[in-house]
Short mmCIF file of N, CA, C and O in Angstrom, two decimals:
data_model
loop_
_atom_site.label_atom_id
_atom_site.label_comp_id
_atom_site.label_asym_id
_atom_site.label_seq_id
_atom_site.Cartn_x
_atom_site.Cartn_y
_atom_site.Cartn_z
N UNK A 1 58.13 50.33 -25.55
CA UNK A 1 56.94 49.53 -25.33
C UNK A 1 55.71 50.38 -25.70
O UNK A 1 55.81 51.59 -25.54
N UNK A 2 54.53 49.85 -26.20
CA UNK A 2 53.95 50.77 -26.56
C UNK A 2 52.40 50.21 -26.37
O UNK A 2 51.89 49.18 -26.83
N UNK A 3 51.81 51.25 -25.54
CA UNK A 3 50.53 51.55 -24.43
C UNK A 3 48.93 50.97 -25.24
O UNK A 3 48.60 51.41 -26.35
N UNK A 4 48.19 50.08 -24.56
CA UNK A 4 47.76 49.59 -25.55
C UNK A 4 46.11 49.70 -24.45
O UNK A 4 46.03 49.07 -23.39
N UNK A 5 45.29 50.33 -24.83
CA UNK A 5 44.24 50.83 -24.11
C UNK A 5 42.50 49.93 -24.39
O UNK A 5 41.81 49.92 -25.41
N UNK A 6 42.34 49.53 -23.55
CA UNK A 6 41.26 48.44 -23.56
C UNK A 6 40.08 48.76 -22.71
O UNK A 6 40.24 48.81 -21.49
N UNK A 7 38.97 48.97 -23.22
CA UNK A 7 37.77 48.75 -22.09
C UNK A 7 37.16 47.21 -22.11
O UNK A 7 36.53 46.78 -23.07
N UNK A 8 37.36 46.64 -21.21
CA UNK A 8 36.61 45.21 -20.98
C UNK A 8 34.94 45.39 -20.80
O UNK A 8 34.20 44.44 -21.04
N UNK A 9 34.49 46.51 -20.42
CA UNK A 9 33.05 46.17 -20.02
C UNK A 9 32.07 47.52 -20.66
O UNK A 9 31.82 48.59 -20.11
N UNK A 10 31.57 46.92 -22.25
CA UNK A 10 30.51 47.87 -22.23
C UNK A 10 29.36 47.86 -22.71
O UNK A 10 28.89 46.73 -22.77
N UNK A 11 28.71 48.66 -23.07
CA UNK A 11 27.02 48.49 -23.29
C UNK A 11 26.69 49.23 -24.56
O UNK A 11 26.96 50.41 -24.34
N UNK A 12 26.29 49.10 -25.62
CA UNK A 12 25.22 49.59 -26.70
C UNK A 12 23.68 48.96 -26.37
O UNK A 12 22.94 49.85 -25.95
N UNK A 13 23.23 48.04 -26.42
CA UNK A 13 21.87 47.79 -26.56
C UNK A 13 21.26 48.26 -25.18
O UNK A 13 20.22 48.90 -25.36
N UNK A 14 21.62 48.12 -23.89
CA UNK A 14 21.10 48.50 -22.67
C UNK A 14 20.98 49.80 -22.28
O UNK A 14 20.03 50.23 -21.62
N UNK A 15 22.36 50.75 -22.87
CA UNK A 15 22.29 51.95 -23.15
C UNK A 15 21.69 53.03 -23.69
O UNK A 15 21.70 54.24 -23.49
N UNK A 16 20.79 51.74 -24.97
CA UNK A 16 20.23 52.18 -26.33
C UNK A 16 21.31 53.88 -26.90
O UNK A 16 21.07 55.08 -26.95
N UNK A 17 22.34 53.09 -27.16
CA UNK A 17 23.14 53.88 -27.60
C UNK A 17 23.47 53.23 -29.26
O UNK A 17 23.76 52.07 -29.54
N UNK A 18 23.30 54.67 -30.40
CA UNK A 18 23.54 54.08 -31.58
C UNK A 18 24.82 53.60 -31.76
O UNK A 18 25.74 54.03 -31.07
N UNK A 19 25.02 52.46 -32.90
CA UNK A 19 26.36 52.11 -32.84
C UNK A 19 27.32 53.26 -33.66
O UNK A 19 28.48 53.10 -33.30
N UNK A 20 27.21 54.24 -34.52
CA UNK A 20 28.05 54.94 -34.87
C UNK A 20 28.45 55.72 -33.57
O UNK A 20 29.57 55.66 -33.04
N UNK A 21 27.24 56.54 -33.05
CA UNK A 21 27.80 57.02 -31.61
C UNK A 21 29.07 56.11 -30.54
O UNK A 21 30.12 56.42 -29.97
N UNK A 22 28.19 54.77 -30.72
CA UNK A 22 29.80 54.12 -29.31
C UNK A 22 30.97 54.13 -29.96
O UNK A 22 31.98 54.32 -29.28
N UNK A 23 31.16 53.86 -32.08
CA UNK A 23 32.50 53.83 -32.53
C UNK A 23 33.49 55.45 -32.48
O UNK A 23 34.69 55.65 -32.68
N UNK A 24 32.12 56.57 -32.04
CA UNK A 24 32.85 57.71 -32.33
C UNK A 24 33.46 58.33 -31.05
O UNK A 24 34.37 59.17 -31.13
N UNK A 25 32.79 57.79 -29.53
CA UNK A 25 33.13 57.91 -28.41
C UNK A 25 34.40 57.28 -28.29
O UNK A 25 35.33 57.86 -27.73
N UNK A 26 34.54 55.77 -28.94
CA UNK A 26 35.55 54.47 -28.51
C UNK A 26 36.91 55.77 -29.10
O UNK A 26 37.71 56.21 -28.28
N UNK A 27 36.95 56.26 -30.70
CA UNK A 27 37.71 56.82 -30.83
C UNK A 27 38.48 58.02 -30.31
O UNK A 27 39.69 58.24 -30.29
N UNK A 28 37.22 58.87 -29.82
CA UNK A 28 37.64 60.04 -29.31
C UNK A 28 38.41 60.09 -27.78
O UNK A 28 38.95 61.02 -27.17
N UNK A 29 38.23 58.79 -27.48
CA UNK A 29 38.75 58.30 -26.01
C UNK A 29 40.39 57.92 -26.33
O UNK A 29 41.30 58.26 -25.58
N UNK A 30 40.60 57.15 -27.62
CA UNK A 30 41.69 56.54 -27.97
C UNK A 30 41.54 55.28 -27.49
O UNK A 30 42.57 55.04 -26.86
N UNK A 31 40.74 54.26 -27.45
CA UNK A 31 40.80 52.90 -26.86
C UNK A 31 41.75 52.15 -28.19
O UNK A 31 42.12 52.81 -29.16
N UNK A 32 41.98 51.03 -28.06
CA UNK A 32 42.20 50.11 -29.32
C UNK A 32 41.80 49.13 -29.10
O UNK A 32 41.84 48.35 -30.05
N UNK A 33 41.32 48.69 -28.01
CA UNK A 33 40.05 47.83 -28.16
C UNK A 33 38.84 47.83 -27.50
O UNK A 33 38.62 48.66 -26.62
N UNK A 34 37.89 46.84 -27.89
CA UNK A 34 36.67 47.52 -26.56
C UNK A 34 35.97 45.78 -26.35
O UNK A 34 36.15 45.04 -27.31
N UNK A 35 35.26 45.23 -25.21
CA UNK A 35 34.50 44.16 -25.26
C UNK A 35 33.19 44.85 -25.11
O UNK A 35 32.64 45.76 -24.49
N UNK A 36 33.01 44.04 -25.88
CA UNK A 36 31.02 44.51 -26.08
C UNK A 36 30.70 43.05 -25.16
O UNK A 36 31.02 41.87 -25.31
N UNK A 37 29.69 44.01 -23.87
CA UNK A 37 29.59 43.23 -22.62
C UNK A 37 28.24 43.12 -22.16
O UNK A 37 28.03 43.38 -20.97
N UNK A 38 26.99 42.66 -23.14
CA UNK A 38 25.47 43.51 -22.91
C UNK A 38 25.42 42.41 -22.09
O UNK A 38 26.11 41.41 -22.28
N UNK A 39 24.36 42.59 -20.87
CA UNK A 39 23.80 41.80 -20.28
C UNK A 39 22.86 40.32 -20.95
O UNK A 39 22.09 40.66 -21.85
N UNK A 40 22.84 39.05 -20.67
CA UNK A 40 22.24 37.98 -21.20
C UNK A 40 20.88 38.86 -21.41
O UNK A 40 21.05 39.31 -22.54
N UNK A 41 19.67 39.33 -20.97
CA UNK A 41 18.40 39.58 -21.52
C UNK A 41 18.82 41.33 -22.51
O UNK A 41 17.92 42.09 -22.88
N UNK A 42 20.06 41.55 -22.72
CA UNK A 42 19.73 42.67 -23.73
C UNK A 42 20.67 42.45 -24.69
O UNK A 42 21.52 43.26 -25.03
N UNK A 43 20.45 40.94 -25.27
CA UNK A 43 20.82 40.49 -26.77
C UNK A 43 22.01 41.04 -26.88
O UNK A 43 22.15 42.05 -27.57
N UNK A 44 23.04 40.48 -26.23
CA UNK A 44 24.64 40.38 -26.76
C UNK A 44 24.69 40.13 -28.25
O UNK A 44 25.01 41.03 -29.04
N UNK A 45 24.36 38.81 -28.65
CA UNK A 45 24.84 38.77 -29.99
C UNK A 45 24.44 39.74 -30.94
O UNK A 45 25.29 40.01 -31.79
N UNK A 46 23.22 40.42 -31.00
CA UNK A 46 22.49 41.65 -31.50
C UNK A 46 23.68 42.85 -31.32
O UNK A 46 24.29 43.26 -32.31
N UNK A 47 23.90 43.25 -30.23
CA UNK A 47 25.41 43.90 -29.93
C UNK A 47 26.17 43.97 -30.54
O UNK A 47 26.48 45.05 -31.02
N UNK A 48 26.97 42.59 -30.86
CA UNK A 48 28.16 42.75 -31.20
C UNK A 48 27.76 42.76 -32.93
O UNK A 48 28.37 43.54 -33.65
N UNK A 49 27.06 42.15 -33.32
CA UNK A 49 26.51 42.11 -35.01
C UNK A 49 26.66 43.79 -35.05
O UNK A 49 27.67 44.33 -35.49
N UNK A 50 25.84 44.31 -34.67
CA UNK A 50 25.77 45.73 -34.89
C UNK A 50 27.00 46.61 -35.27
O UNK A 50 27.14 47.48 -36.13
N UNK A 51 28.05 45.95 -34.10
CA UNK A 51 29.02 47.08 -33.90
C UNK A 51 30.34 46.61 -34.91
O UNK A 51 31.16 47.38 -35.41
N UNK A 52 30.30 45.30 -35.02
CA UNK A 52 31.18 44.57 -35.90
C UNK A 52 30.87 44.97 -37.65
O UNK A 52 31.75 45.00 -38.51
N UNK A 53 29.34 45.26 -37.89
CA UNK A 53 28.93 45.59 -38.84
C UNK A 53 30.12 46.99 -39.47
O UNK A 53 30.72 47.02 -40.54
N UNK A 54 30.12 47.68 -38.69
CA UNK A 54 30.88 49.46 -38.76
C UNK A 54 31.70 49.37 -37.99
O UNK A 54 31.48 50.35 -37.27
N UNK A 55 32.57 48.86 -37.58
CA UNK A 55 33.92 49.03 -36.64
C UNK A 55 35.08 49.18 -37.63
O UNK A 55 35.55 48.72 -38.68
N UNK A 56 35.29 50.16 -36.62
CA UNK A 56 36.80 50.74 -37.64
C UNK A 56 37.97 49.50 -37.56
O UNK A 56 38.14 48.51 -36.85
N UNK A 57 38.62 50.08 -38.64
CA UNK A 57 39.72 48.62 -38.91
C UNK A 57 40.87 48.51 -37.92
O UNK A 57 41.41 47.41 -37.80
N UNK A 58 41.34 49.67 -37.12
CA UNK A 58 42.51 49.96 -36.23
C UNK A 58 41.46 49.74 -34.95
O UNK A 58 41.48 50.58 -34.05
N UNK A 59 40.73 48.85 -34.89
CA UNK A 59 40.23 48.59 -32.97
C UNK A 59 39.56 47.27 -33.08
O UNK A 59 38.75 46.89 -33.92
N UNK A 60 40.12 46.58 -31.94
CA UNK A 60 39.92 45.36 -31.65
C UNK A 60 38.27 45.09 -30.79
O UNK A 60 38.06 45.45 -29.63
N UNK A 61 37.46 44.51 -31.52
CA UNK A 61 36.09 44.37 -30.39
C UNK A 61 36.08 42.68 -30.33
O UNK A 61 36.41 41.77 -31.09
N UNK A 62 35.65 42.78 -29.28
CA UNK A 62 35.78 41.87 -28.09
C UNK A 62 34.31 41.21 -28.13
O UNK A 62 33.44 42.04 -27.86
N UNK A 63 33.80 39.83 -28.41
CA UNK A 63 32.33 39.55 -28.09
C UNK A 63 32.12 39.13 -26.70
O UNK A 63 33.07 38.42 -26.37
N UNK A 64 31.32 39.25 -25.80
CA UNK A 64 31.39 39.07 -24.59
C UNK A 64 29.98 39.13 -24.03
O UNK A 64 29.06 39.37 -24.82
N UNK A 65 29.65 38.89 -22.47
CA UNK A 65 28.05 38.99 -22.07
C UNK A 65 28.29 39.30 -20.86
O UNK A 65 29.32 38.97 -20.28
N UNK A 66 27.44 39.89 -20.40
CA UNK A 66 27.23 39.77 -18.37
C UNK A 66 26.54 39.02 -17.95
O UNK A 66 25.34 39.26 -17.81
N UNK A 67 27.07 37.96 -17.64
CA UNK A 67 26.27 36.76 -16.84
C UNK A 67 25.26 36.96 -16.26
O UNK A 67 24.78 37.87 -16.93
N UNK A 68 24.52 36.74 -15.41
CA UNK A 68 23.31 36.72 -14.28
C UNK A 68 24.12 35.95 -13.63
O UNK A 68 24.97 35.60 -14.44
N UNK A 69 24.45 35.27 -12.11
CA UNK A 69 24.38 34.59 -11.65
C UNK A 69 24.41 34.72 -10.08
O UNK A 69 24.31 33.71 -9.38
#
């Protein structure tokens, strides 16, 4: 069976973290996939455009938001 490593919850725009930086962290961690999880007022879709733009071909990203509620 073979181990398949996921972060559900994370941040580039709130972080103001560049996106080559989060693809070089995601790797050095070993994830194979990640959800890009920005909060509704720090432009999810902006997020995931970014990171989808340069995402390596062996990792799964995830579009996603943090609600308010």
């Amino acid at each position: 069976m073979n181990l398949i490593t996921i972060d559900l919850h994370t941040h580039l725009n709130e972080k103001n973290i560049l996106p080559n930086e989060y693809w070089k962290r995601v790797k050095l961690i070993g994830l194979n996939a990640v959800a890009i999880t920005e909060h509704t007022f720090c432009n999810p879709k902006n997020a995931f455009e970014k990171l989808n733009k340069i995402k390596p071909e062996d990792v799964i990203l995830i579009p996603g938001m943090e609600l308010d509620t």
